[in-house]
C-alpha cells in the first residue's frame, strides 16, 4: 500500500518550480515524454529497459539576421540532433534515467579552415568524403577589433559529439519518491524554468535544457493525512491527477573549491501541488483544475547572495474553454553582478537589490477543427543597468518561445554581440565576475509586454495549419547594458543609454507574423514548415532611426520512436 503512495507521486516535478502545467492541446503533435518508473505487472519481467530515440534535422534561412548592418545578411544553415532517452529499472521499485544528445547543433557539411578550429576533414572541398563536427555561434570575426560590436558575427565552433543532459536515480520509498543526481530543473515549459523536452513549444523547436545536481523527495501528502485520519482500512488513491502533493528539493548549484564552503551556491525548494480531477461541485462542464505554489531560496557567502523565488501557476477548463496562468516573483540581494559591472564603471562593489517579475496567461477556445488562442506574456525590464540600482531585468527560460523570429533569433544575435564586447573588456580588466554572459539573451524572451492571438486548424489528427500575430511592446525602455555602461560619463545615465543597435532606447519591439503547417505520418515521422515576418519597432532602430524588416523560413523533419 505504501509503495502505491510513492508511485502516485513518481511524476512529481523536481525544480525551483517543481511542478508545471502540462502541454497545451495545440503543442507540437508529439507530447513530451517525461521519465517514468514502470508499474509492477503480473507475468512481466521485473527488470525493464526503455529507450526512446528522436532524430531531428532543421533547415533554417533568415534574411537579414542583423537589422542594421551587413555582417549577417541572408544566413542559412542546416543542423541536426539525435536525442536518446533511456530508463533502466525494476518495475514498481526504481530506475536510472539518462538523456543524451548526439551531434547537437552540428551543421551539415565538412566545414572550417585548416589551422583554425574547427578544422575540416579534407583540405579540398571537392574532395571531401566525411563531414566534421562544426556548429556556429556569434564570435569575433577574423582580424576584427574585439571591443567593437560590429566585429562580431556568425563564426564556426567545434561541437562535442555527445552531451549528457540528465543522469539520475529514482526509487519509490514506503512514504514517497527519492531522486538523486543530475535532473531536469523542471518538468514543463514555463516562464520560470524549462526542461527542454520536445513538444513544449507551439512555434519553433525545443532544443535547450536546464538541469541541476540535486536531491529531491516527494510524497502525496493528502493520502498520508487520509490514512492517518481513517486508519489502516483506508483505500489509498493511487492516482497522480487528484490530491495534494508535497515536494522538497536541495540543489548543489556551485561547488568550486571543495576545501571551502564560502564559494558554494545552494538552493532549497518546497512545493505544494493541488490537483482536482473532477470538480463537479462547480458544475458539469468544469474540467480538471490544478494550482501549484513553490518557495525557493538560493544563497552563498562569496557574493552575499540571498534570493527568494515564488512561482505560482494554475489552470482550469469550462467546456471548450481552457485558461492557464502563471506568475513568478523573485526578490533578494547579491553582489555577484556588481563584482563584474563595477570593473566597467569603476564603481564600488556593493549588494544589489533584485526584484524580478514574469507572467503569462493563455486562453483557448475550440470550435470544431478550429482552436482560437490569446496569449499575454510579460517579463520586466531595466532601463538603468548600473549595479548601484535595483536589478529588474527578467527573462523567460531559454526554451520557452514566444513566436518564431523576434526573440529567438533577431534579439539573440544582437545581444550576443554586445555581450561579447563586454566580456572582452572584463577579461582585459581581470574581473572577478562575468555577469555579462547574461546580457546575451540566447533567444530568451525578455523586457516584454506582448499580445499574441493565434488560430489553429486541424482538418485531420495528422495535419495542422497555424497562424499567429505577435504584438510586442517593451516593459521598460530597451537599453543595451554593456554599451550604455561603456558610454556612461558619471552623471545622468539617461543621456548615455542606447539600445542593442546603438539607437535611442525604444518602447516597441515590433510586429511579427507567423505561419506554419505540421504533418505527422504513422506516429513516427513529422514534417513542419514555419514562416515568420518581422516588422521591427523603435527598439531595434539604430542611431539613424533605421531597421529593416526580416523574414525567416524553417523546415524540420523529426523521426521518433
GROMACS .gro file of C-alpha atoms in nm, residues 140-454:
model
  315
  140UNK     CA    1   3.491   3.759  -3.319
  141UNK     CA    2   3.538   3.788  -3.695
  142UNK     CA    3   3.893   3.728  -3.826
  143UNK     CA    4   4.120   4.031  -3.783
  144UNK     CA    5   3.849   4.246  -3.622
  145UNK     CA    6   3.876   4.477  -3.318
  146UNK     CA    7   3.746   4.279  -3.015
  147UNK     CA    8   3.597   4.585  -2.841
  148UNK     CA    9   3.371   4.688  -3.132
  149UNK     CA   10   3.019   4.547  -3.167
  150UNK     CA   11   3.043   4.524  -3.547
  151UNK     CA   12   3.345   4.297  -3.508
  152UNK     CA   13   3.123   4.006  -3.406
  153UNK     CA   14   2.916   3.786  -3.632
  154UNK     CA   15   2.843   3.422  -3.719
  155UNK     CA   16   3.155   3.205  -3.682
  156UNK     CA   17   3.211   2.832  -3.673
  157UNK     CA   18   3.267   2.646  -3.347
  158UNK     CA   19   3.366   2.292  -3.255
  159UNK     CA   20   3.079   2.082  -3.117
  160UNK     CA   21   3.116   1.796  -2.869
  161UNK     CA   22   2.979   1.479  -3.034
  162UNK     CA   23   2.790   1.369  -2.719
  163UNK     CA   24   2.640   1.572  -2.435
  164UNK     CA   25   2.486   1.415  -2.123
  165UNK     CA   26   2.190   1.629  -2.018
  166UNK     CA   27   2.038   1.425  -1.737
  167UNK     CA   28   2.154   1.125  -1.533
  168UNK     CA   29   1.987   1.039  -1.205
  169UNK     CA   30   1.847   0.757  -0.995
  170UNK     CA   31   1.491   0.735  -0.866
  171UNK     CA   32   1.344   0.498  -0.606
  172UNK     CA   33   0.993   0.455  -0.465
  173UNK     CA   34   1.021   0.451  -0.086
  174UNK     CA   35   0.743   0.347   0.154
  175UNK     CA   36   0.642   0.712   0.202
  176UNK     CA   37   0.734   0.877  -0.126
  177UNK     CA   38   0.979   0.907  -0.413
  178UNK     CA   39   1.350   0.994  -0.386
  179UNK     CA   40   1.560   1.122  -0.677
  180UNK     CA   41   1.933   1.193  -0.667
  181UNK     CA   42   2.159   1.311  -0.950
  182UNK     CA   43   2.161   1.548  -1.247
  183UNK     CA   44   1.793   1.609  -1.307
  184UNK     CA   45   1.568   1.831  -1.518
  185UNK     CA   46   1.542   2.157  -1.329
  186UNK     CA   47   1.171   2.148  -1.407
  187UNK     CA   48   0.920   1.922  -1.576
  188UNK     CA   49   0.747   2.161  -1.812
  189UNK     CA   50   0.792   2.478  -2.010
  190UNK     CA   51   0.709   2.785  -1.801
  191UNK     CA   52   0.815   3.149  -1.760
  192UNK     CA   53   1.049   3.043  -1.479
  193UNK     CA   54   1.211   2.713  -1.583
  194UNK     CA   55   1.209   2.470  -1.875
  195UNK     CA   56   1.332   2.113  -1.915
  196UNK     CA   57   1.374   2.149  -2.292
  197UNK     CA   58   1.182   1.834  -2.384
  198UNK     CA   59   1.047   1.818  -2.737
  199UNK     CA   60   0.685   1.926  -2.767
  200UNK     CA   61   0.695   2.218  -2.522
  201UNK     CA   62   0.668   2.490  -2.788
  202UNK     CA   63   0.388   2.582  -3.025
  203UNK     CA   64   0.628   2.774  -3.252
  204UNK     CA   65   0.986   2.680  -3.323
  205UNK     CA   66   1.179   2.386  -3.187
  206UNK     CA   67   1.269   2.272  -2.837
  207UNK     CA   68   1.643   2.219  -2.823
  208UNK     CA   69   1.786   2.354  -2.495
  209UNK     CA   70   1.763   2.205  -2.148
  210UNK     CA   71   1.803   2.321  -1.789
  211UNK     CA   72   1.944   2.083  -1.527
  212UNK     CA   73   2.054   2.078  -1.164
  213UNK     CA   74   2.253   1.840  -0.945
  214UNK     CA   75   2.003   1.778  -0.671
  215UNK     CA   76   1.832   1.562  -0.412
  216UNK     CA   77   1.452   1.550  -0.437
  217UNK     CA   78   1.186   1.394  -0.217
  218UNK     CA   79   0.815   1.394  -0.298
  219UNK     CA   80   0.503   1.242  -0.150
  220UNK     CA   81   0.128   1.251  -0.197
  221UNK     CA   82   0.066   1.426   0.129
  222UNK     CA   83  -0.313   1.414   0.103
  223UNK     CA   84  -0.305   1.033   0.117
  224UNK     CA   85  -0.086   1.037   0.426
  225UNK     CA   86  -0.339   1.259   0.603
  226UNK     CA   87  -0.628   1.040   0.485
  227UNK     CA   88  -0.450   0.728   0.606
  228UNK     CA   89  -0.390   0.881   0.949
  229UNK     CA   90  -0.748   1.005   0.976
  230UNK     CA   91  -0.930   0.692   0.855
  231UNK     CA   92  -0.697   0.416   0.969
  232UNK     CA   93  -0.540   0.112   0.802
  233UNK     CA   94  -0.864   0.017   0.620
  234UNK     CA   95  -0.850   0.333   0.407
  235UNK     CA   96  -0.842   0.262   0.033
  236UNK     CA   97  -0.543   0.458  -0.098
  237UNK     CA   98  -0.597   0.676  -0.408
  238UNK     CA   99  -0.306   0.580  -0.632
  239UNK     CA  100  -0.372   0.841  -0.899
  240UNK     CA  101  -0.137   1.132  -0.963
  241UNK     CA  102  -0.401   1.360  -1.116
  242UNK     CA  103  -0.603   1.409  -0.798
  243UNK     CA  104  -0.489   1.513  -0.450
  244UNK     CA  105  -0.225   1.729  -0.284
  245UNK     CA  106   0.145   1.664  -0.348
  246UNK     CA  107   0.446   1.788  -0.149
  247UNK     CA  108   0.794   1.823  -0.297
  248UNK     CA  109   1.124   1.911  -0.127
  249UNK     CA  110   1.446   1.985  -0.317
  250UNK     CA  111   1.809   2.054  -0.228
  251UNK     CA  112   2.021   2.185  -0.520
  252UNK     CA  113   2.401   2.187  -0.542
  253UNK     CA  114   2.436   2.476  -0.786
  254UNK     CA  115   2.805   2.577  -0.747
  255UNK     CA  116   3.078   2.397  -0.556
  256UNK     CA  117   3.407   2.533  -0.698
  257UNK     CA  118   3.679   2.469  -0.436
  258UNK     CA  119   3.599   2.152  -0.244
  259UNK     CA  120   3.807   2.277   0.050
  260UNK     CA  121   3.587   2.582   0.106
  261UNK     CA  122   3.213   2.627   0.157
  262UNK     CA  123   3.230   3.005   0.110
  263UNK     CA  124   3.206   2.971  -0.269
  264UNK     CA  125   2.920   2.719  -0.260
  265UNK     CA  126   2.586   2.823  -0.406
  266UNK     CA  127   2.298   2.611  -0.274
  267UNK     CA  128   1.925   2.607  -0.322
  268UNK     CA  129   1.626   2.476  -0.129
  269UNK     CA  130   1.271   2.446  -0.263
  270UNK     CA  131   0.937   2.341  -0.123
  271UNK     CA  132   0.620   2.300  -0.325
  272UNK     CA  133   0.253   2.224  -0.278
  273UNK     CA  134   0.073   2.097  -0.586
  274UNK     CA  135  -0.308   2.077  -0.568
  275UNK     CA  136  -0.479   1.869  -0.839
  276UNK     CA  137  -0.858   1.834  -0.866
  277UNK     CA  138  -0.959   1.582  -1.129
  278UNK     CA  139  -1.340   1.614  -1.117
  279UNK     CA  140  -1.462   1.946  -0.972
  280UNK     CA  141  -1.832   1.852  -1.014
  281UNK     CA  142  -1.923   2.086  -0.733
  282UNK     CA  143  -1.854   2.378  -0.969
  283UNK     CA  144  -2.080   2.245  -1.243
  284UNK     CA  145  -2.095   1.963  -1.500
  285UNK     CA  146  -1.887   2.147  -1.761
  286UNK     CA  147  -1.586   2.204  -1.539
  287UNK     CA  148  -1.277   2.001  -1.622
  288UNK     CA  149  -0.964   1.920  -1.420
  289UNK     CA  150  -0.811   2.202  -1.215
  290UNK     CA  151  -0.459   2.249  -1.085
  291UNK     CA  152  -0.281   2.502  -0.866
  292UNK     CA  153   0.087   2.497  -0.774
  293UNK     CA  154   0.290   2.720  -0.543
  294UNK     CA  155   0.662   2.693  -0.476
  295UNK     CA  156   0.906   2.872  -0.249
  296UNK     CA  157   1.274   2.862  -0.346
  297UNK     CA  158   1.577   3.003  -0.164
  298UNK     CA  159   1.933   3.034  -0.303
  299UNK     CA  160   2.233   3.155  -0.104
  300UNK     CA  161   2.612   3.179  -0.092
  301UNK     CA  162   2.878   3.362   0.111
  302UNK     CA  163   3.117   3.462  -0.168
  303UNK     CA  164   2.880   3.719  -0.319
  304UNK     CA  165   2.649   3.756  -0.018
  305UNK     CA  166   2.368   3.608  -0.225
  306UNK     CA  167   2.024   3.569  -0.069
  307UNK     CA  168   1.747   3.516  -0.324
  308UNK     CA  169   1.386   3.404  -0.280
  309UNK     CA  170   1.163   3.297  -0.570
  310UNK     CA  171   0.788   3.238  -0.563
  311UNK     CA  172   0.646   3.081  -0.881
  312UNK     CA  173   0.272   3.010  -0.883
  313UNK     CA  174   0.061   2.869  -1.162
  314UNK     CA  175  -0.275   2.718  -1.228
  315UNK     CA  176  -0.520   2.610  -1.495
  316UNK     CA  177  -0.885   2.520  -1.536
  317UNK     CA  178  -1.131   2.441  -1.814
  318UNK     CA  179  -1.502   2.502  -1.865
  319UNK     CA  180  -1.648   2.321  -2.163
  320UNK     CA  181  -1.433   2.405  -2.465
  321UNK     CA  182  -1.262   2.699  -2.292
  322UNK     CA  183  -0.927   2.644  -2.120
  323UNK     CA  184  -0.733   2.901  -1.922
  324UNK     CA  185  -0.375   2.874  -1.795
  325UNK     CA  186  -0.187   3.133  -1.597
  326UNK     CA  187   0.146   3.167  -1.418
  327UNK     CA  188   0.346   3.428  -1.233
  328UNK     CA  189   0.699   3.425  -1.093
  329UNK     CA  190   0.834   3.681  -0.846
  330UNK     CA  191   1.199   3.686  -0.737
  331UNK     CA  192   1.339   3.906  -0.461
  332UNK     CA  193   1.662   3.931  -0.261
  333UNK     CA  194   2.014   4.065  -0.299
  334UNK     CA  195   2.354   3.968  -0.437
  335UNK     CA  196   2.683   4.136  -0.521
  336UNK     CA  197   2.780   3.888  -0.796
  337UNK     CA  198   2.660   4.118  -1.073
  338UNK     CA  199   2.816   4.426  -0.913
  339UNK     CA  200   3.152   4.247  -0.890
  340UNK     CA  201   3.160   4.229  -1.269
  341UNK     CA  202   2.987   4.553  -1.368
  342UNK     CA  203   3.199   4.759  -1.126
  343UNK     CA  204   3.504   4.678  -1.337
  344UNK     CA  205   3.339   4.857  -1.631
  345UNK     CA  206   3.222   5.161  -1.437
  346UNK     CA  207   3.495   5.187  -1.167
  347UNK     CA  208   3.221   5.181  -0.902
  348UNK     CA  209   3.238   5.018  -0.561
  349UNK     CA  210   3.121   4.658  -0.526
  350UNK     CA  211   2.805   4.654  -0.316
  351UNK     CA  212   2.497   4.443  -0.259
  352UNK     CA  213   2.234   4.488  -0.528
  353UNK     CA  214   1.861   4.452  -0.471
  354UNK     CA  215   1.692   4.202  -0.702
  355UNK     CA  216   1.322   4.230  -0.800
  356UNK     CA  217   1.217   4.016  -1.097
  357UNK     CA  218   0.867   3.962  -1.231
  358UNK     CA  219   0.743   3.742  -1.516
  359UNK     CA  220   0.394   3.627  -1.608
  360UNK     CA  221   0.192   3.460  -1.880
  361UNK     CA  222  -0.179   3.394  -1.937
  362UNK     CA  223  -0.316   3.172  -2.214
  363UNK     CA  224  -0.680   3.115  -2.304
  364UNK     CA  225  -0.801   2.897  -2.590
  365UNK     CA  226  -1.144   2.805  -2.720
  366UNK     CA  227  -1.214   2.512  -2.952
  367UNK     CA  228  -1.483   2.521  -3.221
  368UNK     CA  229  -1.481   2.204  -3.429
  369UNK     CA  230  -1.146   2.177  -3.607
  370UNK     CA  231  -1.054   2.537  -3.512
  371UNK     CA  232  -0.880   2.649  -3.194
  372UNK     CA  233  -0.858   3.019  -3.109
  373UNK     CA  234  -0.597   3.126  -2.857
  374UNK     CA  235  -0.499   3.457  -2.698
  375UNK     CA  236  -0.165   3.471  -2.515
  376UNK     CA  237  -0.035   3.754  -2.299
  377UNK     CA  238   0.328   3.748  -2.193
  378UNK     CA  239   0.524   3.973  -1.959
  379UNK     CA  240   0.886   3.997  -1.844
  380UNK     CA  241   1.008   4.305  -1.661
  381UNK     CA  242   1.293   4.522  -1.794
  382UNK     CA  243   1.551   4.762  -1.652
  383UNK     CA  244   1.635   5.095  -1.815
  384UNK     CA  245   1.919   5.166  -1.567
  385UNK     CA  246   2.185   4.890  -1.591
  386UNK     CA  247   2.409   5.024  -1.313
  387UNK     CA  248   2.481   4.778  -1.032
  388UNK     CA  249   2.407   5.051  -0.777
  389UNK     CA  250   2.038   5.046  -0.871
  390UNK     CA  251   1.781   4.772  -0.831
  391UNK     CA  252   1.804   4.484  -1.080
  392UNK     CA  253   1.469   4.423  -1.251
  393UNK     CA  254   1.564   4.275  -1.590
  394UNK     CA  255   1.371   3.949  -1.622
  395UNK     CA  256   1.395   3.673  -1.885
  396UNK     CA  257   1.190   3.367  -1.959
  397UNK     CA  258   1.386   3.040  -1.985
  398UNK     CA  259   1.589   2.970  -2.297
  399UNK     CA  260   1.343   2.719  -2.439
  400UNK     CA  261   1.011   2.894  -2.364
  401UNK     CA  262   0.934   3.052  -2.700
  402UNK     CA  263   0.716   3.350  -2.792
  403UNK     CA  264   0.682   3.346  -3.169
  404UNK     CA  265   0.948   3.241  -3.418
  405UNK     CA  266   1.190   3.519  -3.508
  406UNK     CA  267   1.192   3.831  -3.289
  407UNK     CA  268   1.334   3.691  -2.964
  408UNK     CA  269   1.462   3.352  -3.078
  409UNK     CA  270   1.695   3.490  -3.345
  410UNK     CA  271   1.694   3.869  -3.400
  411UNK     CA  272   1.744   3.985  -3.041
  412UNK     CA  273   1.961   3.682  -2.965
  413UNK     CA  274   2.210   3.780  -3.235
  414UNK     CA  275   2.239   4.147  -3.143
  415UNK     CA  276   2.259   4.087  -2.766
  416UNK     CA  277   2.528   3.820  -2.819
  417UNK     CA  278   2.745   4.077  -2.997
  418UNK     CA  279   2.703   4.325  -2.713
  419UNK     CA  280   2.783   4.061  -2.451
  420UNK     CA  281   3.098   3.960  -2.638
  421UNK     CA  282   3.227   4.319  -2.625
  422UNK     CA  283   3.156   4.341  -2.253
  423UNK     CA  284   3.323   4.009  -2.178
  424UNK     CA  285   3.633   4.115  -2.370
  425UNK     CA  286   3.652   4.434  -2.162
  426UNK     CA  287   3.613   4.238  -1.838
  427UNK     CA  288   3.875   3.986  -1.948
  428UNK     CA  289   4.125   4.266  -2.006
  429UNK     CA  290   4.043   4.402  -1.658
  430UNK     CA  291   4.078   4.055  -1.495
  431UNK     CA  292   3.731   4.088  -1.337
  432UNK     CA  293   3.617   3.860  -1.054
  433UNK     CA  294   3.271   3.802  -1.201
  434UNK     CA  295   3.141   3.779  -1.559
  435UNK     CA  296   2.771   3.870  -1.534
  436UNK     CA  297   2.775   4.000  -1.891
  437UNK     CA  298   2.728   3.646  -2.017
  438UNK     CA  299   2.364   3.701  -1.915
  439UNK     CA  300   2.339   4.003  -2.145
  440UNK     CA  301   2.327   3.756  -2.435
  441UNK     CA  302   1.963   3.652  -2.435
  442UNK     CA  303   2.031   3.324  -2.621
  443UNK     CA  304   1.680   3.357  -2.761
  444UNK     CA  305   1.511   3.416  -2.426
  445UNK     CA  306   1.205   3.638  -2.403
  446UNK     CA  307   1.297   3.949  -2.201
  447UNK     CA  308   1.168   4.301  -2.124
  448UNK     CA  309   0.835   4.245  -2.294
  449UNK     CA  310   0.465   4.313  -2.265
  450UNK     CA  311   0.310   4.123  -2.554
  451UNK     CA  312  -0.020   4.007  -2.703
  452UNK     CA  313  -0.017   3.702  -2.929
  453UNK     CA  314  -0.351   3.600  -3.089
  454UNK     CA  315  -0.332   3.267  -3.273
   0.00000   0.00000   0.00000
